[in-house]
CSV table of C-alpha atoms and ligand atoms in Angstrom, one decimal:
chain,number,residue,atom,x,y,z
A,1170,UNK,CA,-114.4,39.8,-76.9
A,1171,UNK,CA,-117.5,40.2,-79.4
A,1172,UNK,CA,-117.8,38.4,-82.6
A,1173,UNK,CA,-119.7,40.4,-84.4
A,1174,UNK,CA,-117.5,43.1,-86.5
A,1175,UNK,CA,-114.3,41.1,-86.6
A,1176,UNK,CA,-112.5,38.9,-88.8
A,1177,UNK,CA,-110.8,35.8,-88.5
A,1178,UNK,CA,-107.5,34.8,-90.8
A,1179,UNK,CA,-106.0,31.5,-90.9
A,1180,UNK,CA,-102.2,31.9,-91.9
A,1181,UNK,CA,-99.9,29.2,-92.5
A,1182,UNK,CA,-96.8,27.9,-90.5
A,1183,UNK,CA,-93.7,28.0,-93.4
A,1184,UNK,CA,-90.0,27.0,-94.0
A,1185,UNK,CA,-87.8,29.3,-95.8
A,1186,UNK,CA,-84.2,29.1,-97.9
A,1187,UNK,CA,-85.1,25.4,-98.5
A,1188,UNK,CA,-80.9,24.8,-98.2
A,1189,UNK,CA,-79.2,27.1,-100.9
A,1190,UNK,CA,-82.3,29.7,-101.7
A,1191,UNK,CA,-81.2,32.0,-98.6
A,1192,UNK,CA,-84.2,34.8,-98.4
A,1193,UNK,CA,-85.8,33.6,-102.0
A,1194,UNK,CA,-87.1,30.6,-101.5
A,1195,UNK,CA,-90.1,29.6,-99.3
A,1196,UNK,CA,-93.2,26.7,-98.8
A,1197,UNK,CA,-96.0,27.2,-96.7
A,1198,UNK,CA,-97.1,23.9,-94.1
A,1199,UNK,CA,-99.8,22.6,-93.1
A,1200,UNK,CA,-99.8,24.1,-89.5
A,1201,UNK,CA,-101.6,27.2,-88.7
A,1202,UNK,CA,-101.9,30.5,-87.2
A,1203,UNK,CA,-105.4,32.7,-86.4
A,1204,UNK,CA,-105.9,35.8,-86.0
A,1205,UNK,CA,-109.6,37.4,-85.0
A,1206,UNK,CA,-109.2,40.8,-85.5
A,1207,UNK,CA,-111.8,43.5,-84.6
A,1208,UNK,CA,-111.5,47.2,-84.3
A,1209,UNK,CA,-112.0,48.8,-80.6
A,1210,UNK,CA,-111.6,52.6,-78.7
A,1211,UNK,CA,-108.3,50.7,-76.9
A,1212,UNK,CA,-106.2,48.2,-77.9
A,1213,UNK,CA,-106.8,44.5,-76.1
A,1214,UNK,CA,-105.0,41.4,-76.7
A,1215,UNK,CA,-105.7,37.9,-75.9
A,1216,UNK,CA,-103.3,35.2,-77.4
A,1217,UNK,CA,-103.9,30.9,-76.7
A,1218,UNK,CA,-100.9,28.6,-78.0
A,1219,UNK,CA,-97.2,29.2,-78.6
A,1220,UNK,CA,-96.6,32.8,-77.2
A,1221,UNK,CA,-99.2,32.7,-74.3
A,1222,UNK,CA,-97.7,34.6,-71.9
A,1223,UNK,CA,-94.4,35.4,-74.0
A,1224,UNK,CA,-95.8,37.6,-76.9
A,1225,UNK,CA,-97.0,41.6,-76.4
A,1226,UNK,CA,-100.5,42.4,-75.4
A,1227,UNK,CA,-100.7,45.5,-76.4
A,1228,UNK,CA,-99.8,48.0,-79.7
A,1229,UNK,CA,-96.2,46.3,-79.3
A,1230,UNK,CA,-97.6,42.7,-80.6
A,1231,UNK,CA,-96.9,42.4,-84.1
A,1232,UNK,CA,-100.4,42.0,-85.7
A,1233,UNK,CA,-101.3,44.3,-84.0
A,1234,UNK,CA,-98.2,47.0,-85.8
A,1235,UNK,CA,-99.1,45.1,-89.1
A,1236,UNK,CA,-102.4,46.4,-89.0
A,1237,UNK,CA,-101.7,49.3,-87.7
A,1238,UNK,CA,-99.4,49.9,-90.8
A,1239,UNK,CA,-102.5,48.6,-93.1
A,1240,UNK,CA,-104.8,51.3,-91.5
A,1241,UNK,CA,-101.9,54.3,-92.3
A,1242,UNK,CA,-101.1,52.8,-95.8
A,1243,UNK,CA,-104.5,53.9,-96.5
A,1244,UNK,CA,-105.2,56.2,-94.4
A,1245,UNK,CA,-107.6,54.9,-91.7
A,1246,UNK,CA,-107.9,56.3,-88.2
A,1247,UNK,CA,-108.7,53.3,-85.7
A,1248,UNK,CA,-108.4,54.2,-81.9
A,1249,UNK,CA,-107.3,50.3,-81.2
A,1250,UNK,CA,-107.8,46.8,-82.1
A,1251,UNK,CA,-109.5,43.9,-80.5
A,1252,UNK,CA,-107.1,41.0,-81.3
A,1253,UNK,CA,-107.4,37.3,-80.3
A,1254,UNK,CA,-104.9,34.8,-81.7
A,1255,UNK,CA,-104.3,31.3,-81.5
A,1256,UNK,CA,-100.9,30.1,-82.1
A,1257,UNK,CA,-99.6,26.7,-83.2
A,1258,UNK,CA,-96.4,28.0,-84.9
A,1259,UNK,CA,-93.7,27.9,-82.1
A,1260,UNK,CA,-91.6,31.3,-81.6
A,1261,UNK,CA,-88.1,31.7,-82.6
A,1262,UNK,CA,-87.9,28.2,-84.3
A,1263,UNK,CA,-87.8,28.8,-88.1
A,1264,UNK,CA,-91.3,28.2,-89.3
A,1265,UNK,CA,-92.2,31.4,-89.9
A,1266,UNK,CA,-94.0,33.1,-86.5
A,1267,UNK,CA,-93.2,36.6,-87.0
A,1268,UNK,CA,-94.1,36.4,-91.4
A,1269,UNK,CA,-97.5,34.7,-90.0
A,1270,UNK,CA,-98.0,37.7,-87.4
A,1271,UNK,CA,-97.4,40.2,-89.9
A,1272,UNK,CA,-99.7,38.8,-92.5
A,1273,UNK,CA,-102.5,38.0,-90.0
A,1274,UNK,CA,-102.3,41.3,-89.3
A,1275,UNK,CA,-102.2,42.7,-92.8
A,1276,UNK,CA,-104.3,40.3,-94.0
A,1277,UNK,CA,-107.3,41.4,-91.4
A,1278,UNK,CA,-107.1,44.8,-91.4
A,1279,UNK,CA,-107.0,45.0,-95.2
A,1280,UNK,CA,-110.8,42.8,-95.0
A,1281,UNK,CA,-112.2,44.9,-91.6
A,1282,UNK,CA,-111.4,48.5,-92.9
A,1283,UNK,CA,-112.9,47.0,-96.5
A,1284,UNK,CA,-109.6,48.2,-98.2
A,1285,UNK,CA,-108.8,46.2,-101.0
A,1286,UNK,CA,-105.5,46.3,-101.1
A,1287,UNK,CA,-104.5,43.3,-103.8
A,1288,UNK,CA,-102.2,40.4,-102.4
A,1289,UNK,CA,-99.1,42.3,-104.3
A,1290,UNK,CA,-99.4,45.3,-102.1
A,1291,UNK,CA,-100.2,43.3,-99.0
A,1292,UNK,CA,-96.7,41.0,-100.0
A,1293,UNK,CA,-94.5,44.7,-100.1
A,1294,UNK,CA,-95.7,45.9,-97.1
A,1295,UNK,CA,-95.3,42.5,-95.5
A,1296,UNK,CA,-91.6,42.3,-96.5
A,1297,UNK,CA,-91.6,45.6,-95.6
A,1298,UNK,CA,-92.4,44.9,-92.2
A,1299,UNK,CA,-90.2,41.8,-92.1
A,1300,UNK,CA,-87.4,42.9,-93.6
A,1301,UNK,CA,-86.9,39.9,-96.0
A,1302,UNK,CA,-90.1,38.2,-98.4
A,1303,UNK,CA,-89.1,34.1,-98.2
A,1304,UNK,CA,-91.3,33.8,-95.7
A,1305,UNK,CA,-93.7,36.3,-95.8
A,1306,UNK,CA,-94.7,35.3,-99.2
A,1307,UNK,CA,-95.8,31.6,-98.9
A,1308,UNK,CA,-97.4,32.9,-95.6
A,1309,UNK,CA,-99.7,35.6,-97.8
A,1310,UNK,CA,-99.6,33.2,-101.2
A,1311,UNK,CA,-99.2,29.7,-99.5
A,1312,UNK,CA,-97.3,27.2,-102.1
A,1313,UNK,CA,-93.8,27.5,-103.3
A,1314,UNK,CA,-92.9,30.8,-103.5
A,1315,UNK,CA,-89.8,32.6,-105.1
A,1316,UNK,CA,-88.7,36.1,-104.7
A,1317,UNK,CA,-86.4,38.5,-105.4
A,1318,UNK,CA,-86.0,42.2,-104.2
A,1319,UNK,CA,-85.9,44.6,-107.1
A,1320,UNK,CA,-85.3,48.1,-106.0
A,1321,UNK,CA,-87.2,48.2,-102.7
A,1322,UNK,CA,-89.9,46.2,-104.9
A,1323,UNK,CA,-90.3,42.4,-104.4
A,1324,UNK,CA,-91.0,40.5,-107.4
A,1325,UNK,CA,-92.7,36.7,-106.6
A,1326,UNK,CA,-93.3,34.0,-108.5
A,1327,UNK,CA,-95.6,31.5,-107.2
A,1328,UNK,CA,-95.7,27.9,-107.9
A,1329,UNK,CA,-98.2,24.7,-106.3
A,1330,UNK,CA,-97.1,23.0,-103.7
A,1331,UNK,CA,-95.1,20.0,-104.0
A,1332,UNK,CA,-97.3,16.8,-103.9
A,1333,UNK,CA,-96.1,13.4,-102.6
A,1334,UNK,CA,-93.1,15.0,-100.4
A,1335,UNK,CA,-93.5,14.2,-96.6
A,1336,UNK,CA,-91.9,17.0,-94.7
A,1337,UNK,CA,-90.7,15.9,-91.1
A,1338,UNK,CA,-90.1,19.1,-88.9
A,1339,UNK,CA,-87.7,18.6,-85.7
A,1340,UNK,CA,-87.6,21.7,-83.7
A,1341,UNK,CA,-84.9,22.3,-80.8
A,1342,UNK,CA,-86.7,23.0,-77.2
A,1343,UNK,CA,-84.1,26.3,-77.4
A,1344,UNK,CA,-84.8,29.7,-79.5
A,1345,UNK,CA,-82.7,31.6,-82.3
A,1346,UNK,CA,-84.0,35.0,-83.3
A,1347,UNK,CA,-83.4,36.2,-86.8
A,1348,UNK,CA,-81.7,38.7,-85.6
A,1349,UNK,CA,-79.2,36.7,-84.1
A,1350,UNK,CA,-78.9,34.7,-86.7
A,1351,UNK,CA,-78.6,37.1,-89.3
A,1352,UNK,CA,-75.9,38.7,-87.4
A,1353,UNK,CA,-73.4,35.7,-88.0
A,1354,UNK,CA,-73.8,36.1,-91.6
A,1355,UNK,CA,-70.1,37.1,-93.3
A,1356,UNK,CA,-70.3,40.1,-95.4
A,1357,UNK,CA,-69.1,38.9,-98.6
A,1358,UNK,CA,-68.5,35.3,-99.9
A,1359,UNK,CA,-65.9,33.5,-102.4
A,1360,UNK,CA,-66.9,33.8,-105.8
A,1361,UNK,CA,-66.9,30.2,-105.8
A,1362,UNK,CA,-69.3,29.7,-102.7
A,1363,UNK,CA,-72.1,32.3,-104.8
A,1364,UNK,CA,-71.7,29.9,-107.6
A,1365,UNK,CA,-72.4,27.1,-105.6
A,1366,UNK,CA,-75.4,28.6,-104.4
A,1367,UNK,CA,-76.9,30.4,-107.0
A,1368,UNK,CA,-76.6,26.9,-109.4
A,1369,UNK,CA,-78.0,24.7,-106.0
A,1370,UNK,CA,-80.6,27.5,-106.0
A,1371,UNK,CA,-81.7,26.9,-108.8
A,1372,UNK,CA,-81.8,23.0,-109.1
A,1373,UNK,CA,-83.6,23.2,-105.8
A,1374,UNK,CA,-86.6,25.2,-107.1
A,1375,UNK,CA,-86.7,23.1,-110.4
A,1376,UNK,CA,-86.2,19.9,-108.9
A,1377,UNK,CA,-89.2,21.1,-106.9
A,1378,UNK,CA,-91.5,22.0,-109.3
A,1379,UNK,CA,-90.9,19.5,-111.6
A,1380,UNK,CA,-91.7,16.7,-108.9
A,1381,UNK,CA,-87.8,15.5,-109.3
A,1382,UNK,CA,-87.4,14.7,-105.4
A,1383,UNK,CA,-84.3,12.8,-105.7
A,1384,UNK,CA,-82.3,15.6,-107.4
A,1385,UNK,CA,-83.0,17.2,-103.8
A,1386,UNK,CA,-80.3,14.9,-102.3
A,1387,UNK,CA,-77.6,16.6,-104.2
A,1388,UNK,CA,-78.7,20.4,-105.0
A,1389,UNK,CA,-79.9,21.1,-101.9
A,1390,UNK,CA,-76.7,22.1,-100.3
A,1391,UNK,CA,-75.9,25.3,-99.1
A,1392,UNK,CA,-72.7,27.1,-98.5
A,1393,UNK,CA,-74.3,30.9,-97.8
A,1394,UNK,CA,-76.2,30.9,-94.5
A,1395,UNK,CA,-76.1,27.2,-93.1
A,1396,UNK,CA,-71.9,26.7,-92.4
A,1397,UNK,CA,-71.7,30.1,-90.6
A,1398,UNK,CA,-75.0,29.3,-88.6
A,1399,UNK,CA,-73.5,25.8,-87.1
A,1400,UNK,CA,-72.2,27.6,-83.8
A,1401,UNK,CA,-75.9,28.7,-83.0
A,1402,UNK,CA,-77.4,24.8,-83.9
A,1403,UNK,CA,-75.3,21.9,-82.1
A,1404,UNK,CA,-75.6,19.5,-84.4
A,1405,UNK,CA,-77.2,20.9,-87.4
A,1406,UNK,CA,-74.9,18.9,-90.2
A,1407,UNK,CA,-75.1,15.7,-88.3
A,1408,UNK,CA,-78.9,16.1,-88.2
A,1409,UNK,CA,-78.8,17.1,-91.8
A,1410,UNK,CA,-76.9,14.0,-92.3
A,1411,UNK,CA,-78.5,11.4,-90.2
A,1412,UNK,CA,-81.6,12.5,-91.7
A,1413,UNK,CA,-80.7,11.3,-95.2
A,1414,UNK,CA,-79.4,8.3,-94.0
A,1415,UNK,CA,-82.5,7.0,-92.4
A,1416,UNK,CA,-84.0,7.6,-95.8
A,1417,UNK,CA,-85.3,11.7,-96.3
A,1418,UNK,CA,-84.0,13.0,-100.2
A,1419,UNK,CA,-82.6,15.9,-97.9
A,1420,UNK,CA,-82.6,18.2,-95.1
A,1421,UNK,CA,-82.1,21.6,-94.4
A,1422,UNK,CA,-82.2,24.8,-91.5
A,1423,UNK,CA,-85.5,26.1,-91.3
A,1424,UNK,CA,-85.1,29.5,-92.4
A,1425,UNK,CA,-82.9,31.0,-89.6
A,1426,UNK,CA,-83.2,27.8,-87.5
A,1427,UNK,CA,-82.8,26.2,-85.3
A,1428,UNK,CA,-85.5,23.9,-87.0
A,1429,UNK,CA,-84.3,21.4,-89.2
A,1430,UNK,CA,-86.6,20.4,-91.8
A,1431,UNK,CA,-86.3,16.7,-93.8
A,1432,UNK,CA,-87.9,16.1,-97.7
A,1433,UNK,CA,-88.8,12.3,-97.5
A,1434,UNK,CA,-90.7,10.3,-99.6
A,1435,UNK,CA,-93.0,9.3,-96.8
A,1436,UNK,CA,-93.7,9.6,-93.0
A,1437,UNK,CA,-91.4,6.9,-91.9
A,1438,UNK,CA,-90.5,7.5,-88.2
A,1439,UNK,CA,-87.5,6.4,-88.0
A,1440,UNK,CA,-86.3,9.7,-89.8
A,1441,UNK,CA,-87.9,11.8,-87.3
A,1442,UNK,CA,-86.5,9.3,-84.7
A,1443,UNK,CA,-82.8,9.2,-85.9
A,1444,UNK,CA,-82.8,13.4,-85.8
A,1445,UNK,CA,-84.0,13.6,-82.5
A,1446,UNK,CA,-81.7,11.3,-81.6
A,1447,UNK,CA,-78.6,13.2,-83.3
A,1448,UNK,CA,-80.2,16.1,-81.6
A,1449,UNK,CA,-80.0,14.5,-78.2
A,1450,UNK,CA,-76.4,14.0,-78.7
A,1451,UNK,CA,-75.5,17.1,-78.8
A,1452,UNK,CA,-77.4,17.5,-75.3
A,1453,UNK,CA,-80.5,19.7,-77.2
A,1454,UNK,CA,-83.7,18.2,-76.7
A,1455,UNK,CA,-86.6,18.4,-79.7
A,1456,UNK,CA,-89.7,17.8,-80.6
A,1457,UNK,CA,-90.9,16.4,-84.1
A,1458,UNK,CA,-93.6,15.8,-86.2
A,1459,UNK,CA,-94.6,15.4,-90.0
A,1460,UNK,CA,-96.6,17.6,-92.0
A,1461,UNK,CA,-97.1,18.5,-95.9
A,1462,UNK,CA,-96.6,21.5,-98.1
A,1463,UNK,CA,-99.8,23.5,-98.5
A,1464,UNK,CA,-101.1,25.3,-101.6
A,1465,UNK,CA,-103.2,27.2,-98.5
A,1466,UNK,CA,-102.0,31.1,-98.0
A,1467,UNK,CA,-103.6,33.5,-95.4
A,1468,UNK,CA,-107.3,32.9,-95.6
A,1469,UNK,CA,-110.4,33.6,-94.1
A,1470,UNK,CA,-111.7,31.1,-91.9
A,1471,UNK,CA,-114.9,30.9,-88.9
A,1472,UNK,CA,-113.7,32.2,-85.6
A,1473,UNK,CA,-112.4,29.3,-83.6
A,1474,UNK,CA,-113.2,27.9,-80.2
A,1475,UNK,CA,-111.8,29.8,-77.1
B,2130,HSE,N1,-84.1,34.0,-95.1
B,2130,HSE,C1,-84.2,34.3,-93.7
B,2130,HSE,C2,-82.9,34.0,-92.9
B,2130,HSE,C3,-85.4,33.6,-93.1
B,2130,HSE,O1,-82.4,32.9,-93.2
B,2130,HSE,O2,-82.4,34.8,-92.2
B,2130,HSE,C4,-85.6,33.9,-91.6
B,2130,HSE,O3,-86.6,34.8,-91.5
């Protein structure tokens, strides 16, 4: 595939709801995604990582519709793309694949056809696409992002990435789509249980900001998404818990799972070790590793190695 007329994006990995912020909250990680996008008379897709073999190769694969859906927004005609990406964002998992597809995809088009849509525009069509903004956002923004959905328009506030707070990411071998996990949700809630929530919610995103990282022990809790998502995570709340007690602030699903996610105050392995173990337990096998919050959204970057 030539180099020469294409672009290359580097979008971060993310975790969204953070506990009680269920499809507001969101942080970007310091694990990446790249797209090189070029335009071409067919569409050609090449993919190396996570999704090798797995993902579409054709005008199926998600950057691929995101740009697609760029070039219409403003009314480009292009026959088909060229499209190479390298993957280190697992599929399915929680960390924010399909929002880091989607703004690739956004993201590249937008700088190839020359545009210049702003990052708001790029953020409603990217929730458009997705279907919710938590992770989308930090994707597109990178940081801490909150967002709300305000008549079909989202409204995001964006905030720097927690500094100090050692993030240790434990990721099941299995897979839960959204979808899936979406579909357990209940349809309404005790008043009580929104209250809890909206209050946690809060705390959580001030706590946050404001560098308060023991306050995340108590507020982030969650009573929305997390309970009714159990059945699809053996062992979530156990992990959760043995998590805190081999020394994170707290722990929480990554966005729709089954990823669980740990705040700690540094990279101490025996966190990471005791939620593998809990894991293992439950006879589901993981993988784990640390990595930071990242003030880093989708950017452009040099074409990578093949
Ligand atoms: N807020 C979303 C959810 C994130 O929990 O379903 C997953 O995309």
């Amino acid at each position: 595939m030539p180099r020469h007329d294409s672009v290359t994006i580097k979008i971060p990995a993310t975790t969204a709801n953070l506990g009680p912020g269920f499809d507001c909250l969101g942080l970007a990680l310091d694990f990446h995604n790249t797209v090189e996008l070029a335009l071409g008379a067919v569409t050609e897709v090449e993919i190396t990582g996570e999704g090798d073999g797995q993902l579409p190769q054709g005008p199926g694969n998600l950057v691929v519709r995101a740009a697609a859906r760029l070039a219409a927004e403003v009314g480009a005609m292009v026959p088909g793309w060229r499209l190479y990406q390298h993957n280190e964002i697992p599929l399915a998992r929680g960390l924010g694949s399909s929002s880091a597809a989607i703004v690739g995809g956004l993201v590249a088009a937008n700088e190839l056809l020359g545009s210049g849509l702003d990052k708001d525009r790029l953020l409603q069509l990217a929730a458009q696409i997705e279907g919710h903004p938590d992770n989308v956002a930090p994707a597109l923004y990178g940081g801490l992002t909150a967002c709300c959905i305000d008549e079909d328009e989202v409204v995001c506030l964006r905030f720097n990435a927690p500094e100090g707070l050692s993030l240790g990411v434990v990721i099941p071998s299995f897979e839960v789509s959204t979808e899936d996990a979406r579909g357990v949700l209940p349809q309404q809630v005790p008043f009580g249980d929104a209250v809890f929530n909206t209050s946690r919610a809060a705390c959580t995103l001030a706590a946050l900001v404001a560098g308060k990282w023991d306050a995340l022990g108590v507020v982030m809790d969650d009573r929305l998404h997390q309970p009714y998502r159990m059945p699809l995570v053996p062992g979530m709340s156990e992990v959760i818990e043995a998590a805190r007690e081999a020394g994170a602030y707290a722990a929480a699903l990554s966005g729709s799972g089954p990823t669980v996610i740990a705040f700690a105050p540094e990279m101490n392995n025996e966190i990471l070790e005791a939620m593998v173990r809990t894991f293992g337990r439950f006879t589901v096998e993981a993988v784990a590793f640390w990595t930071t919050a990242s003030n880093e959204g989708a950017v452009i970057a040099e074409p990578g190695p093949r």
